[in-house]
mmCIF file of N, CA and C in Angstrom:
data_model
loop_
_atom_site.group_PDB
_atom_site.id
_atom_site.type_symbol
_atom_site.label_atom_id
_atom_site.label_comp_id
_atom_site.label_asym_id
_atom_site.label_seq_id
_atom_site.Cartn_x
_atom_site.Cartn_y
_atom_site.Cartn_z
ATOM 1 N N UNK Z 1473 1.919 17.632 -28.498
ATOM 2 C CA UNK Z 1473 2.238 16.269 -28.873
ATOM 3 C C UNK Z 1473 2.273 15.397 -27.618
ATOM 4 N N UNK Z 1474 1.635 14.283 -27.667
ATOM 5 C CA UNK Z 1474 1.585 13.369 -26.526
ATOM 6 C C UNK Z 1474 2.882 12.574 -26.452
ATOM 7 N N UNK Z 1475 3.474 12.544 -25.257
ATOM 8 C CA UNK Z 1475 4.695 11.776 -25.055
ATOM 9 C C UNK Z 1475 4.398 10.282 -25.153
ATOM 10 N N UNK Z 1476 5.334 9.512 -25.695
ATOM 11 C CA UNK Z 1476 5.143 8.064 -25.796
ATOM 12 C C UNK Z 1476 5.408 7.377 -24.472
ATOM 13 N N UNK Z 1477 6.330 7.931 -23.685
ATOM 14 C CA UNK Z 1477 6.628 7.383 -22.363
ATOM 15 C C UNK Z 1477 6.665 8.521 -21.354
ATOM 16 N N UNK Z 1478 6.327 8.189 -20.114
ATOM 17 C CA UNK Z 1478 6.386 9.163 -19.035
ATOM 18 C C UNK Z 1478 7.189 8.580 -17.879
ATOM 19 N N UNK Z 1479 7.840 9.456 -17.141
ATOM 20 C CA UNK Z 1479 8.599 9.035 -15.964
ATOM 21 C C UNK Z 1479 7.720 9.240 -14.741
ATOM 22 N N UNK Z 1480 7.563 8.191 -13.939
ATOM 23 C CA UNK Z 1480 6.742 8.277 -12.732
ATOM 24 C C UNK Z 1480 7.530 7.736 -11.544
ATOM 25 N N UNK Z 1481 7.101 8.137 -10.372
ATOM 26 C CA UNK Z 1481 7.680 7.602 -9.132
ATOM 27 C C UNK Z 1481 6.588 6.888 -8.373
ATOM 28 N N UNK Z 1482 6.875 5.671 -7.971
ATOM 29 C CA UNK Z 1482 5.940 4.884 -7.170
ATOM 30 C C UNK Z 1482 6.478 4.862 -5.751
ATOM 31 N N UNK Z 1483 5.637 5.271 -4.804
ATOM 32 C CA UNK Z 1483 6.073 5.364 -3.414
ATOM 33 C C UNK Z 1483 5.247 4.391 -2.579
ATOM 34 N N UNK Z 1484 5.932 3.446 -1.963
ATOM 35 C CA UNK Z 1484 5.292 2.513 -1.045
ATOM 36 C C UNK Z 1484 5.544 3.007 0.377
ATOM 37 N N UNK Z 1485 4.629 2.744 1.298
ATOM 38 C CA UNK Z 1485 4.819 3.214 2.672
ATOM 39 C C UNK Z 1485 6.150 2.740 3.267
ATOM 40 N N UNK Z 1486 6.851 3.643 3.876
ATOM 41 C CA UNK Z 1486 8.110 3.379 4.594
ATOM 42 C C UNK Z 1486 9.232 2.897 3.673
ATOM 43 N N UNK Z 1487 9.160 3.208 2.386
ATOM 44 C CA UNK Z 1487 10.209 2.839 1.436
ATOM 45 C C UNK Z 1487 10.583 4.060 0.594
ATOM 46 N N UNK Z 1488 11.720 3.956 -0.064
ATOM 47 C CA UNK Z 1488 12.155 5.015 -0.970
ATOM 48 C C UNK Z 1488 11.355 4.942 -2.265
ATOM 49 N N UNK Z 1489 11.149 6.084 -2.930
ATOM 50 C CA UNK Z 1489 10.436 6.072 -4.206
ATOM 51 C C UNK Z 1489 11.187 5.265 -5.257
ATOM 52 N N UNK Z 1490 10.443 4.615 -6.135
ATOM 53 C CA UNK Z 1490 11.015 3.891 -7.257
ATOM 54 C C UNK Z 1490 10.642 4.645 -8.532
ATOM 55 N N UNK Z 1491 11.583 4.785 -9.450
ATOM 56 C CA UNK Z 1491 11.345 5.504 -10.694
ATOM 57 C C UNK Z 1491 11.053 4.494 -11.802
ATOM 58 N N UNK Z 1492 9.984 4.758 -12.547
ATOM 59 C CA UNK Z 1492 9.569 3.893 -13.650
ATOM 60 C C UNK Z 1492 9.396 4.723 -14.909
ATOM 61 N N UNK Z 1493 9.632 4.115 -16.043
ATOM 62 C CA UNK Z 1493 9.264 4.697 -17.329
ATOM 63 C C UNK Z 1493 8.080 3.881 -17.827
ATOM 64 N N UNK Z 1494 6.962 4.540 -18.057
ATOM 65 C CA UNK Z 1494 5.746 3.862 -18.495
ATOM 66 C C UNK Z 1494 5.325 4.353 -19.864
ATOM 67 N N UNK Z 1495 4.678 3.475 -20.618
ATOM 68 C CA UNK Z 1495 4.015 3.931 -21.830
ATOM 69 C C UNK Z 1495 2.895 4.861 -21.385
ATOM 70 N N UNK Z 1496 2.666 5.896 -22.124
ATOM 71 C CA UNK Z 1496 1.665 6.898 -21.769
ATOM 72 C C UNK Z 1496 0.276 6.448 -22.233
ATOM 73 N N UNK Z 1497 -0.152 5.290 -21.683
ATOM 74 C CA UNK Z 1497 -1.481 4.766 -21.989
ATOM 75 C C UNK Z 1497 -2.149 4.345 -20.684
ATOM 76 N N UNK Z 1498 -3.459 4.370 -20.675
ATOM 77 C CA UNK Z 1498 -4.227 4.060 -19.476
ATOM 78 C C UNK Z 1498 -3.900 2.685 -18.916
ATOM 79 N N UNK Z 1499 -3.797 1.680 -19.767
ATOM 80 C CA UNK Z 1499 -3.559 0.312 -19.309
ATOM 81 C C UNK Z 1499 -2.246 0.186 -18.546
ATOM 82 N N UNK Z 1500 -1.200 0.866 -18.980
ATOM 83 C CA UNK Z 1500 0.094 0.821 -18.289
ATOM 84 C C UNK Z 1500 -0.016 1.463 -16.909
ATOM 85 N N UNK Z 1501 -0.752 2.549 -16.813
ATOM 86 C CA UNK Z 1501 -0.923 3.224 -15.525
ATOM 87 C C UNK Z 1501 -1.756 2.370 -14.571
ATOM 88 N N UNK Z 1502 -2.779 1.715 -15.094
ATOM 89 C CA UNK Z 1502 -3.609 0.851 -14.259
ATOM 90 C C UNK Z 1502 -2.807 -0.328 -13.731
ATOM 91 N N UNK Z 1503 -1.907 -0.860 -14.530
ATOM 92 C CA UNK Z 1503 -1.093 -2.001 -14.099
ATOM 93 C C UNK Z 1503 -0.225 -1.634 -12.899
ATOM 94 N N UNK Z 1504 0.333 -0.440 -12.899
ATOM 95 C CA UNK Z 1504 1.201 0.002 -11.804
ATOM 96 C C UNK Z 1504 0.431 0.115 -10.492
ATOM 97 N N UNK Z 1505 -0.810 0.582 -10.548
ATOM 98 C CA UNK Z 1505 -1.590 0.759 -9.317
ATOM 99 C C UNK Z 1505 -2.449 -0.453 -8.976
ATOM 100 N N UNK Z 1506 -2.367 -1.483 -9.786
ATOM 101 C CA UNK Z 1506 -3.107 -2.713 -9.482
ATOM 102 C C UNK Z 1506 -4.535 -2.708 -9.998
ATOM 103 N N UNK Z 1507 -4.782 -2.069 -11.105
ATOM 104 C CA UNK Z 1507 -6.122 -2.035 -11.687
ATOM 105 C C UNK Z 1507 -6.680 -0.631 -11.666
ATOM 106 N N UNK Z 1508 -7.931 -0.509 -12.045
ATOM 107 C CA UNK Z 1508 -8.545 0.813 -12.023
ATOM 108 C C UNK Z 1508 -9.078 1.093 -10.634
ATOM 109 N N UNK Z 1509 -9.071 2.336 -10.281
ATOM 110 C CA UNK Z 1509 -9.523 2.749 -8.950
ATOM 111 C C UNK Z 1509 -10.753 3.627 -9.097
ATOM 112 N N UNK Z 1510 -11.800 3.305 -8.372
ATOM 113 C CA UNK Z 1510 -13.024 4.101 -8.373
ATOM 114 C C UNK Z 1510 -13.222 4.653 -6.970
ATOM 115 N N UNK Z 1511 -13.333 5.957 -6.873
ATOM 116 C CA UNK Z 1511 -13.602 6.588 -5.578
ATOM 117 C C UNK Z 1511 -15.086 6.843 -5.476
ATOM 118 N N UNK Z 1512 -15.652 6.522 -4.348
ATOM 119 C CA UNK Z 1512 -17.081 6.792 -4.122
ATOM 120 C C UNK Z 1512 -17.265 7.573 -2.869
#
């Protein structure tokens, strides 16, 4: 069963981690990281 929310930690350089509860959907995850990321 897919969880409706997930707990994540966002870590910025030289700062303490921040804990977030996110909806378990792609759009919510993209918002936290500032959009979609493509590695080439």
